[in-house]
PDB file of C-alpha atoms in Angstrom:
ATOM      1  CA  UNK A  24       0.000   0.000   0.000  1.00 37.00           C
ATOM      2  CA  UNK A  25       2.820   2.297   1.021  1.00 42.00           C
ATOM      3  CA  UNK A  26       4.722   1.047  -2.399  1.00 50.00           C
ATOM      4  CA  UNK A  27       1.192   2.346  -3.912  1.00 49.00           C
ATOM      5  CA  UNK A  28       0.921   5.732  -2.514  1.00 55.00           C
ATOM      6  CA  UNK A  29       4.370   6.373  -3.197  1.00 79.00           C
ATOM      7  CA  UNK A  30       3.599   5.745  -6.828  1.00 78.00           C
ATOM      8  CA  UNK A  31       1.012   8.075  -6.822  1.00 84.00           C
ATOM      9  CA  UNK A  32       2.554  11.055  -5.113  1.00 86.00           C
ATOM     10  CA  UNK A  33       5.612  10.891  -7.723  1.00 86.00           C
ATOM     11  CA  UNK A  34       2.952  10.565 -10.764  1.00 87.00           C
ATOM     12  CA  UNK A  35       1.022  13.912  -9.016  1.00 85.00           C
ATOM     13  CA  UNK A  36       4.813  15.532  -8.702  1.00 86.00           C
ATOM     14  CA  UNK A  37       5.398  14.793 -12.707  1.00 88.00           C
ATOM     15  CA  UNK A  38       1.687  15.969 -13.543  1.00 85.00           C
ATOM     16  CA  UNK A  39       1.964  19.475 -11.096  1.00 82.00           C
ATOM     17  CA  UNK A  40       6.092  19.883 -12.782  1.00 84.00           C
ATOM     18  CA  UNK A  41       4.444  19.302 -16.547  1.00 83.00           C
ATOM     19  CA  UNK A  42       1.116  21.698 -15.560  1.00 77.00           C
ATOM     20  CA  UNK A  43       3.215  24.586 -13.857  1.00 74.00           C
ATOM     21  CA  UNK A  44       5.080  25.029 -16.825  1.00 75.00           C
ATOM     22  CA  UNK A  45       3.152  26.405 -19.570  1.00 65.00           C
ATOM     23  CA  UNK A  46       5.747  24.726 -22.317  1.00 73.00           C
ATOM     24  CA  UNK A  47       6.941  21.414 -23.672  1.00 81.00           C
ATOM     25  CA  UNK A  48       9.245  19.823 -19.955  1.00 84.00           C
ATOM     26  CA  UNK A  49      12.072  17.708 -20.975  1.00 86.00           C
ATOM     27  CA  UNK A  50      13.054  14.137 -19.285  1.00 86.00           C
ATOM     28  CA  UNK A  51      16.082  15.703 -18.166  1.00 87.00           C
ATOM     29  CA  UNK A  52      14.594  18.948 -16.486  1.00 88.00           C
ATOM     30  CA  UNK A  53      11.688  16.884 -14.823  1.00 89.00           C
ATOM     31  CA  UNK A  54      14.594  14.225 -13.740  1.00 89.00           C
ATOM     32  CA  UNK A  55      16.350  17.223 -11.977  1.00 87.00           C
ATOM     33  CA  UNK A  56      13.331  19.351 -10.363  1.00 85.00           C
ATOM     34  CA  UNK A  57      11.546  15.973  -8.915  1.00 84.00           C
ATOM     35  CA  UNK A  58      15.372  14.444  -8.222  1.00 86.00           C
ATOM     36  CA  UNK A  59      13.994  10.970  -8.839  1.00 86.00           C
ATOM     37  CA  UNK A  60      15.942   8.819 -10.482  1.00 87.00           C
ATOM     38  CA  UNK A  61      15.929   8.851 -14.546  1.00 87.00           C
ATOM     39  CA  UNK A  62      14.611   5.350 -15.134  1.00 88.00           C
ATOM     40  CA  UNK A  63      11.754   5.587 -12.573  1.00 88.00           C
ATOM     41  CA  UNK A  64      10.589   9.311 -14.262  1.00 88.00           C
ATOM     42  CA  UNK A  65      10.929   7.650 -17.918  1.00 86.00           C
ATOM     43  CA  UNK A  66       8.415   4.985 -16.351  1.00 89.00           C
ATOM     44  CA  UNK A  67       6.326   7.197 -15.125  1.00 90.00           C
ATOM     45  CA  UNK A  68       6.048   9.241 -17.954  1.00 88.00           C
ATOM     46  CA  UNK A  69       5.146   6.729 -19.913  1.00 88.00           C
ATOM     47  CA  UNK A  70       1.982   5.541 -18.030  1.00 89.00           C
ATOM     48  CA  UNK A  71       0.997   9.286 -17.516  1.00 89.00           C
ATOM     49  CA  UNK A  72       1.633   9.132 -21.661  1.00 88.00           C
ATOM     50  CA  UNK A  73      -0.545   6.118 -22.109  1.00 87.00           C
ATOM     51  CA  UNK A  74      -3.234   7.369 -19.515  1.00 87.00           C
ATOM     52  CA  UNK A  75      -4.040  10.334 -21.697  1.00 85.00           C
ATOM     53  CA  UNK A  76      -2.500  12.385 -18.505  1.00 85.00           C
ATOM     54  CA  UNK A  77       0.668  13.676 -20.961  1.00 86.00           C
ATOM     55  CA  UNK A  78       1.591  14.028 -24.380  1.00 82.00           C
ATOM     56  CA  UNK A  79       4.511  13.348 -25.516  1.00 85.00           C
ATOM     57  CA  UNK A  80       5.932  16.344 -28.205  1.00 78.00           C
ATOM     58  CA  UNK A  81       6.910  14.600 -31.895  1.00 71.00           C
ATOM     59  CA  UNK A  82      10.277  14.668 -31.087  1.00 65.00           C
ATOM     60  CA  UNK A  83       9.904  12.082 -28.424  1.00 64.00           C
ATOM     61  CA  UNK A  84      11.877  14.030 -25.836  1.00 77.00           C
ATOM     62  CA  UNK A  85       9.358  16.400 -24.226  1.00 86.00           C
ATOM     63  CA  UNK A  86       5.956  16.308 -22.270  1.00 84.00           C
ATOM     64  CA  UNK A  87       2.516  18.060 -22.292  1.00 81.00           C
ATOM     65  CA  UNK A  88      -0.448  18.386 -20.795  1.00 80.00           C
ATOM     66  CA  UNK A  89      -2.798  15.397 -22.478  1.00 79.00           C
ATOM     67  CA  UNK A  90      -6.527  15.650 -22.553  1.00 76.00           C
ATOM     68  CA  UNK A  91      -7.245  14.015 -19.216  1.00 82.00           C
ATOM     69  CA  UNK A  92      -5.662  16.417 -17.530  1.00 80.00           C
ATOM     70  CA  UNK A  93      -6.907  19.628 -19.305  1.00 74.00           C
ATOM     71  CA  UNK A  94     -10.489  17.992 -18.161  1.00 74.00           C
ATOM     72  CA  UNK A  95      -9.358  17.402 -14.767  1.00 75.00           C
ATOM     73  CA  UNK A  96      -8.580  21.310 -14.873  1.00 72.00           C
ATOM     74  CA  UNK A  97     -11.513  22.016 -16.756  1.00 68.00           C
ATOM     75  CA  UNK A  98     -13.772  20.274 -14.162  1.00 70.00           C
ATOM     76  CA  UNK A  99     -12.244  21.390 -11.538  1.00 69.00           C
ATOM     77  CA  UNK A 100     -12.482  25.324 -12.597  1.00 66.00           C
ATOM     78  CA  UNK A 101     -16.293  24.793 -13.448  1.00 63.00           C
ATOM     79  CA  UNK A 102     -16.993  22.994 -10.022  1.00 68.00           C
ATOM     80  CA  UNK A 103     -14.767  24.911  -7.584  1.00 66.00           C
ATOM     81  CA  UNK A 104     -15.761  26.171  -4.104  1.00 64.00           C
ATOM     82  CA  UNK A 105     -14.731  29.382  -5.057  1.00 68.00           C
ATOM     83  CA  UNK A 106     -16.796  29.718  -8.346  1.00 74.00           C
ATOM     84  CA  UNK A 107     -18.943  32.006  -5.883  1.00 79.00           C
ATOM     85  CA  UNK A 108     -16.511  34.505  -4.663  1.00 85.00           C
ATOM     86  CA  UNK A 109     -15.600  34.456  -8.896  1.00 86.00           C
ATOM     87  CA  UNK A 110     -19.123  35.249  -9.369  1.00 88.00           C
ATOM     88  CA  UNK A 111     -19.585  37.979  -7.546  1.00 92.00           C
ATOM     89  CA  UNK A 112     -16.730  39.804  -8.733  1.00 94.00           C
ATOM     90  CA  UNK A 113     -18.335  39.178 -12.530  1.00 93.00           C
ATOM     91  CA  UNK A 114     -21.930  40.127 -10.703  1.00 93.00           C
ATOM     92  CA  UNK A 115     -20.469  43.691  -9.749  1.00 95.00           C
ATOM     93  CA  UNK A 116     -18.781  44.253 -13.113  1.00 95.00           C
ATOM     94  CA  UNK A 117     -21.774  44.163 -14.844  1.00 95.00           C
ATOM     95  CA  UNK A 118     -23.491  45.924 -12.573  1.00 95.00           C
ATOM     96  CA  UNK A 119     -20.636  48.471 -13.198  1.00 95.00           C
ATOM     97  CA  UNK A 120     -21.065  48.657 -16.929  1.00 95.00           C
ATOM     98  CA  UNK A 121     -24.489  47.009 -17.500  1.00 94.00           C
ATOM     99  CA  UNK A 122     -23.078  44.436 -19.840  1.00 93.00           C
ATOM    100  CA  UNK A 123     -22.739  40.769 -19.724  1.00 92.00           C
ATOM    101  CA  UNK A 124     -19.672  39.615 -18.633  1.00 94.00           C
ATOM    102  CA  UNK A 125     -18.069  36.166 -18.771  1.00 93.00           C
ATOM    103  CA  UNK A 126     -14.620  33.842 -17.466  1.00 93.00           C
ATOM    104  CA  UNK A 127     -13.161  31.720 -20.042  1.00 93.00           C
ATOM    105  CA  UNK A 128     -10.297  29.305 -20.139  1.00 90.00           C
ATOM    106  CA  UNK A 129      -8.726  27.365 -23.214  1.00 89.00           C
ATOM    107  CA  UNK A 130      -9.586  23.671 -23.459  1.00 84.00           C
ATOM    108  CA  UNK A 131      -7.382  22.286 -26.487  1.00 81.00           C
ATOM    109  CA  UNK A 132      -8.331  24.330 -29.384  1.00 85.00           C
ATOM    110  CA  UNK A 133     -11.605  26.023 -28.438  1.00 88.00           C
ATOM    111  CA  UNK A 134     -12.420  28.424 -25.394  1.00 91.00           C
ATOM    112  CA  UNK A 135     -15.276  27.048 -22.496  1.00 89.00           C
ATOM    113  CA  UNK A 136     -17.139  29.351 -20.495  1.00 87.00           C
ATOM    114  CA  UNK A 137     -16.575  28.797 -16.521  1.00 86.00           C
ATOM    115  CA  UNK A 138     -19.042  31.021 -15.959  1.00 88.00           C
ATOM    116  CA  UNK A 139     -21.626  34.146 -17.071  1.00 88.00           C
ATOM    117  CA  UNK A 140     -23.398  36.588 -15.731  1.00 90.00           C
ATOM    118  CA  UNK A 141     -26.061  38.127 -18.025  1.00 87.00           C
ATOM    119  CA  UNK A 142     -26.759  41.533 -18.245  1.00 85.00           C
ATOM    120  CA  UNK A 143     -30.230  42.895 -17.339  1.00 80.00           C
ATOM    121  CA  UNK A 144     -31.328  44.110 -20.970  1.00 71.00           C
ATOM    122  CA  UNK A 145     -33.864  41.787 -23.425  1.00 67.00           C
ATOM    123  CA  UNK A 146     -31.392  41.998 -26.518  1.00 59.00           C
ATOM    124  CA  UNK A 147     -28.750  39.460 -25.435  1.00 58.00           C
ATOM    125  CA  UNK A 148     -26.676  36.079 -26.359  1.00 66.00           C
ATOM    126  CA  UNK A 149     -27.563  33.232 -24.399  1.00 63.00           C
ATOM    127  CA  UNK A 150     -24.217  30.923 -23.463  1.00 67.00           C
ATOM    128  CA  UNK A 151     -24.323  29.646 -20.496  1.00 58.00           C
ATOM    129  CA  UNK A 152     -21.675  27.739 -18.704  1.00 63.00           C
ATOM    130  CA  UNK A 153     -19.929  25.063 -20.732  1.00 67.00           C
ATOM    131  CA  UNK A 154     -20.407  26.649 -23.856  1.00 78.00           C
ATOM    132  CA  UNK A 155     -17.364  26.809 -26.338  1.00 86.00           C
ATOM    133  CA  UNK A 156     -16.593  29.033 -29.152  1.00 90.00           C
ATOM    134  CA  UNK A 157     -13.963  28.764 -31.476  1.00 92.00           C
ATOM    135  CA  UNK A 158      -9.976  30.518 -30.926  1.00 95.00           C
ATOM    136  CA  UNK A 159     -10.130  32.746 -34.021  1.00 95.00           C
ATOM    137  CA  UNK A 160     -12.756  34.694 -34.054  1.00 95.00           C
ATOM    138  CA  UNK A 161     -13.395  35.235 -30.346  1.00 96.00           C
ATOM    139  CA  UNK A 162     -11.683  38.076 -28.190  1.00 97.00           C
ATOM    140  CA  UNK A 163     -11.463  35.105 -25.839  1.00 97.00           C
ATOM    141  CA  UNK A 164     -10.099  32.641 -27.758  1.00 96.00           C
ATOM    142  CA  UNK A 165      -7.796  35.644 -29.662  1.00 97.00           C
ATOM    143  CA  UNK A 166      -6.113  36.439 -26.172  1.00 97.00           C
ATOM    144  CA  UNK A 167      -5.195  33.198 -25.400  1.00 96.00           C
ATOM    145  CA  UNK A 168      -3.336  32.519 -29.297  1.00 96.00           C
ATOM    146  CA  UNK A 169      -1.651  35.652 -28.436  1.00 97.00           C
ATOM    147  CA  UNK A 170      -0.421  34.935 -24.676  1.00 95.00           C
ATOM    148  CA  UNK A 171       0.265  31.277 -26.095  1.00 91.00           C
ATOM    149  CA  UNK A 172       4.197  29.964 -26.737  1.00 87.00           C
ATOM    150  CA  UNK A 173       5.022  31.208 -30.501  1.00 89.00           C
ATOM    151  CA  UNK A 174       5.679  27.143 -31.116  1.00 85.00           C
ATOM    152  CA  UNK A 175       2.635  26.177 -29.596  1.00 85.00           C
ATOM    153  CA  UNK A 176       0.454  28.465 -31.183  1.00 91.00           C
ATOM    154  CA  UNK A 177       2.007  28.162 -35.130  1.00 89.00           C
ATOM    155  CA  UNK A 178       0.780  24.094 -34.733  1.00 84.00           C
ATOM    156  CA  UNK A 179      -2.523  24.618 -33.318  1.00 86.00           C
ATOM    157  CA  UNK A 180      -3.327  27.308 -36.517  1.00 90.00           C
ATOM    158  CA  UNK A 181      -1.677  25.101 -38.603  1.00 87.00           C
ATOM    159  CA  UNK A 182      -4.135  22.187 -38.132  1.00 84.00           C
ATOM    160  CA  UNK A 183      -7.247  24.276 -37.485  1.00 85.00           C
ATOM    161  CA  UNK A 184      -9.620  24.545 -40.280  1.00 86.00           C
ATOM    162  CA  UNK A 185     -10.422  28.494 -39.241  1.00 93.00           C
ATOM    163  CA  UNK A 186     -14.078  28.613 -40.818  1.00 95.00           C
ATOM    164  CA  UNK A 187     -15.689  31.870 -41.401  1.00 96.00           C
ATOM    165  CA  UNK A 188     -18.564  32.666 -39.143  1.00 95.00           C
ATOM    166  CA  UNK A 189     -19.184  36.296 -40.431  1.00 96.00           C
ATOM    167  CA  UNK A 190     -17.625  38.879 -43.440  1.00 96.00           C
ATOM    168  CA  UNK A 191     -15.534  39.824 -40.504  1.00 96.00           C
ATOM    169  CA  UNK A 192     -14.100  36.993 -39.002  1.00 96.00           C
ATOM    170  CA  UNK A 193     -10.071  36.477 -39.883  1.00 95.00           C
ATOM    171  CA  UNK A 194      -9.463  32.889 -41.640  1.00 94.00           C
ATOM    172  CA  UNK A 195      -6.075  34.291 -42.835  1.00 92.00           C
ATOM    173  CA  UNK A 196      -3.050  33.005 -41.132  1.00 94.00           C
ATOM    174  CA  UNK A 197      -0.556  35.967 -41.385  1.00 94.00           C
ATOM    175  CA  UNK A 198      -3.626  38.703 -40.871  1.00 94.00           C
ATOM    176  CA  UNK A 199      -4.442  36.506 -37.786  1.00 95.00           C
ATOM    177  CA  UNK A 200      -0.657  36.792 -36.251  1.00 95.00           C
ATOM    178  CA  UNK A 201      -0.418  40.249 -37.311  1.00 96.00           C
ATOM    179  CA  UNK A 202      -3.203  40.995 -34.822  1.00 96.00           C
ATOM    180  CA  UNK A 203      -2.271  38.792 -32.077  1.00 97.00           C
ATOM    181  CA  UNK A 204       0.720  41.171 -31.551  1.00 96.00           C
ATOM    182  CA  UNK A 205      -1.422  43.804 -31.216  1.00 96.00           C
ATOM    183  CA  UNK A 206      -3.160  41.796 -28.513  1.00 97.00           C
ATOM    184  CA  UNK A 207      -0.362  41.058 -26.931  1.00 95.00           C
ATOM    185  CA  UNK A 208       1.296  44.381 -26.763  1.00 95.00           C
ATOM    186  CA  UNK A 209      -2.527  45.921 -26.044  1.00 94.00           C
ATOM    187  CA  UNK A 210      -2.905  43.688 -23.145  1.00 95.00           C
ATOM    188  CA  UNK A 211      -6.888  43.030 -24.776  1.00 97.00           C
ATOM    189  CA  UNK A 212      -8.346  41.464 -27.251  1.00 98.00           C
ATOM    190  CA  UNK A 213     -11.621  42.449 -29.505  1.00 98.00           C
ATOM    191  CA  UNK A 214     -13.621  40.671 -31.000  1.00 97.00           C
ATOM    192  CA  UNK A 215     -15.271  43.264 -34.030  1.00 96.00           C
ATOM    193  CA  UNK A 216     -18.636  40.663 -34.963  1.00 96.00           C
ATOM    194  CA  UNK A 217     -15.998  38.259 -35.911  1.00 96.00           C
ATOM    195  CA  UNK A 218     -18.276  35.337 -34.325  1.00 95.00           C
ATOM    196  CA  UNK A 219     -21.612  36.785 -34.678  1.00 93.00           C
ATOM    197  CA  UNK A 220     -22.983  39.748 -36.793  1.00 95.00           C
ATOM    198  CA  UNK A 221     -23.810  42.945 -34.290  1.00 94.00           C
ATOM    199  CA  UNK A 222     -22.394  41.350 -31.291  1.00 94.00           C
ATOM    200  CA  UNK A 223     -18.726  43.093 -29.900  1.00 96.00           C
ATOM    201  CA  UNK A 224     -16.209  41.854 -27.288  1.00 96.00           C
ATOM    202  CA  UNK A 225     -13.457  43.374 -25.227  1.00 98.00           C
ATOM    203  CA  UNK A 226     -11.322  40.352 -22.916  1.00 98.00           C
ATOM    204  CA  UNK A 227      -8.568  40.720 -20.821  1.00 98.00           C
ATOM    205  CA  UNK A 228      -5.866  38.309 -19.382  1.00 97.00           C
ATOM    206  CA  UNK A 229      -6.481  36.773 -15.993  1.00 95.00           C
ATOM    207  CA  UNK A 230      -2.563  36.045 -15.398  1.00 92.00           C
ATOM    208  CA  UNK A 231      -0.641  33.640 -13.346  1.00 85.00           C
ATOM    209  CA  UNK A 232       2.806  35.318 -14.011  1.00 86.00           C
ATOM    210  CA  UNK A 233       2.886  35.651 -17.376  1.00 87.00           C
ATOM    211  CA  UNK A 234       0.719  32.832 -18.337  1.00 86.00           C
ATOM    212  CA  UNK A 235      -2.963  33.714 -19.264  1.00 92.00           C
ATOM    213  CA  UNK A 236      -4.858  30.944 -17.360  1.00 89.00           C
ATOM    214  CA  UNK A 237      -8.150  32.325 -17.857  1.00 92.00           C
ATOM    215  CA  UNK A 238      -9.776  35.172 -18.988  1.00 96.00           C
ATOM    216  CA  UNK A 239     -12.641  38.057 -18.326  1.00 97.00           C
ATOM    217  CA  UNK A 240     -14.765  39.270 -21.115  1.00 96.00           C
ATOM    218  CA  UNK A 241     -17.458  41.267 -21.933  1.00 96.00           C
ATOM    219  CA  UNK A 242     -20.096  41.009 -24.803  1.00 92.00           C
ATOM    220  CA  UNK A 243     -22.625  43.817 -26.036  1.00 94.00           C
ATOM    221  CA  UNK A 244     -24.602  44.395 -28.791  1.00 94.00           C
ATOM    222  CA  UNK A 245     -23.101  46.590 -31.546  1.00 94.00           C
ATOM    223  CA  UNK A 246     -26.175  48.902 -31.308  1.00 92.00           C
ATOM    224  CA  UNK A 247     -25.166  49.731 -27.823  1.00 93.00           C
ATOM    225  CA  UNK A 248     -21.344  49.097 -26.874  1.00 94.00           C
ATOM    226  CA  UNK A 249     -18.809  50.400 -29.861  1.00 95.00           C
ATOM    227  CA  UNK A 250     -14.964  48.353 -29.834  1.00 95.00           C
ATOM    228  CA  UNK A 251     -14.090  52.207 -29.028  1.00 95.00           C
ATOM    229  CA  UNK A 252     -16.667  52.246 -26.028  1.00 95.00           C
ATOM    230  CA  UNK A 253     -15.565  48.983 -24.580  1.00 96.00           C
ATOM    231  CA  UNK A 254     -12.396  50.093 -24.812  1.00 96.00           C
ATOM    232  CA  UNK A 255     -13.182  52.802 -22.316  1.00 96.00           C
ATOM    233  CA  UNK A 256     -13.804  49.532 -19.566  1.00 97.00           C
ATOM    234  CA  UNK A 257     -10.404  48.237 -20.024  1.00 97.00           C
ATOM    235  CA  UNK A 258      -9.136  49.625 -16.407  1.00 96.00           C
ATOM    236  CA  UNK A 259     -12.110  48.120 -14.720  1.00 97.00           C
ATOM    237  CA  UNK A 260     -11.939  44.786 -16.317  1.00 97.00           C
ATOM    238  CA  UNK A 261      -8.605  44.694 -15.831  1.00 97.00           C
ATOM    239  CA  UNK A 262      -9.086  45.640 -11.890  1.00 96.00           C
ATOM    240  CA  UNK A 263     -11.590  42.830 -12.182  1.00 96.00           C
ATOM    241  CA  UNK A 264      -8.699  40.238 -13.971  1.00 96.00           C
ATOM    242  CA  UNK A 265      -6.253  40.801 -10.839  1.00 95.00           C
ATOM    243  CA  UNK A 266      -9.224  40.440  -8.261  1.00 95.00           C
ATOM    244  CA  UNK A 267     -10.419  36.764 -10.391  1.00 93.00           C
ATOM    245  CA  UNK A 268      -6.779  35.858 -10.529  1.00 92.00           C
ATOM    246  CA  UNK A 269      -6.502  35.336  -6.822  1.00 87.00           C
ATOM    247  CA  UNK A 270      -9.486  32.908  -7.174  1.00 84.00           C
ATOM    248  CA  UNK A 271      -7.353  30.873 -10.486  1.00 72.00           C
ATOM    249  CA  UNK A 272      -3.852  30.957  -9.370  1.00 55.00           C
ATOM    250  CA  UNK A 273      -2.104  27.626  -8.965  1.00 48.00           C
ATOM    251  CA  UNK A 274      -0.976  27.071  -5.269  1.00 41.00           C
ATOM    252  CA  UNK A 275       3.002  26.363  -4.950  1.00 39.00           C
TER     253      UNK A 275
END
C-alpha cells in the first residue's frame, strides 16, 4: 500500500512539474526538479503518456499536458468552491457597466465558459456555462493565441480549419498573427462581430505570471457598446482580472 501511494505522489509531482510550466518539460529537467531517479521518471512518464494524462511532443523528448488532464482542470475550474466569490466579482462588473460579462479558459483548441453573468437588458446572447466558441474569431479565444508559446500556437493554426462565421471573421493566417501582436502588446483582445454579426467583445488576461490561465470578457450588442466604447472599460476589467486571478492561481 505504502509502495502504492508512493507511486502516486511521484505521478502527481510529474503531472503538477508538466502543468506549472506552460511549455513542452524535458526528461532531463523533470529528472532534476523531482530528483527521482531517470529510469523511474521515464516509467512514469510513460503511463501518464498512455493514460491520456501527458503528451509526448513529436520529437519524443518532451511532455505536455494530455486531454485528461486539461479535463481534470476544466472540471475542476467549473466545479470549484470558489466559483462564488468568482461570481460575484463578474456580478459587480456588470453591474458596473451594465453588460454581460463572462470567465473563459482554453480547453485544447476552443475556449469554455466557466461562468456568465447576463446583463439585465432583453437583446442578449444566451451561453451559459460550458459553452465553447472557437480561438479565431473570439476576443477570448484571440487572447489566449496571443499569450500562447510562438511554437505552440504556429501548430494549433496550422491544423485548425479556421471557418468563417461572419464577413468579418479572420481565416487568414498571417492577418491573424499580425493581430495577435497587437493583442499582446494591447494587453486586450476584440472581437469586431468576428463570431456573430452585431455582437462586440473586449477580454482581458487573468494572469498567473505571465501565463494567461483564464480570462474576463465582456459582450454587447453593436447597437449599444462600440470596440471604441468597450475600450473605455479596459481599467475596470482589468481591476476585475487581478481580483479573479486570486481565485485561479495555482498554489506552490
Amino acid at each position: 500500500m505504502k509502495d502504492e501511494s508512493s507511486a502516486a505522489l511521484r505521478a502527481l509531482t510529474l503531472l503538477e512539474q508538466v502543468a506549472r510550466s506552460g511549455q513542452p518539460v524535458s526528461l532531463a529537467a523533470l529528472t532534476e526538479s523531482t530528483g527521482l531517479p531517470k529510469p523511474s521518471v521515464l516509467r512514469i512518464l510513460s503511463r501518464l503518456v498512455d493514460a491520456g494524462m501527458l503528451l509526448r511532443e513529436p520529437a519524443g523528448k518532451s511532455y505536455v499536458s494530455g486531454p485528461r488532464l486539461s479535463a481534470l482542470a476544466r472540471d475542476t475550474l467549473l466545479n470549484s468552491p470558489l466559483r462564488g466569490e468568482r461570481h460575484r466579482i463578474l456580478d459587480s462588473l456588470v453591474d458596473e457597466i451594465g453588460e454581460t460579462c463572462n470567465c473563459t479558459m482554453l480547453d485544447g483548441d476552443e475556449v469554455i465558459y466557466l461562468d456568465r453573468v447576463e446583463t439585465a437588458w432583453p437583446l442578449r446572447v444566451n451561453l451559459t456555462s460550458g459553452s465553447r466558441v472557437p480561438l479565431h474569431c473570439s476576443a477570448s479565444g484571440k487572447l489566449f493565441l496571443a499569450y500562447m508559446r510562438r511554437e505552440t500556437r504556429q501548430r494549433l493554426l496550422a491544423a485548425a480549419a479556421l471557418p468563417r462565421y461572419t464577413p468579418n471573421t479572420l481565416c487568414d493566417v498571417p492577418a491573424l498573427e499580425e493581430e495577435l501582436r497587437e493583442i499582446k502588446k494591447e494587453g486586450a483582445s476584440f472581437d469586431r462581430e468576428e463570431f456573430l454579426l452585431g455582437i462586440v467583445c473586449m477580454a482581458v488576461p487573468i494572469l498567473h505570471g505571465t501565463r494567461a490561465i483564464a480570462a474576463v470578457a465582456l459582450h454587447a450588442p453593436v447597437a449599444r457598446l462600440s470596440i471604441e466604447g468597450a475600450r473605455a472599460w479596459l481599467p475596470r476589467m482589468q481591476e476585475a482580472a487581478r481580483a479573479l486571478a486570486g481565485t485561479y492561481e495555482p498554489q506552490d
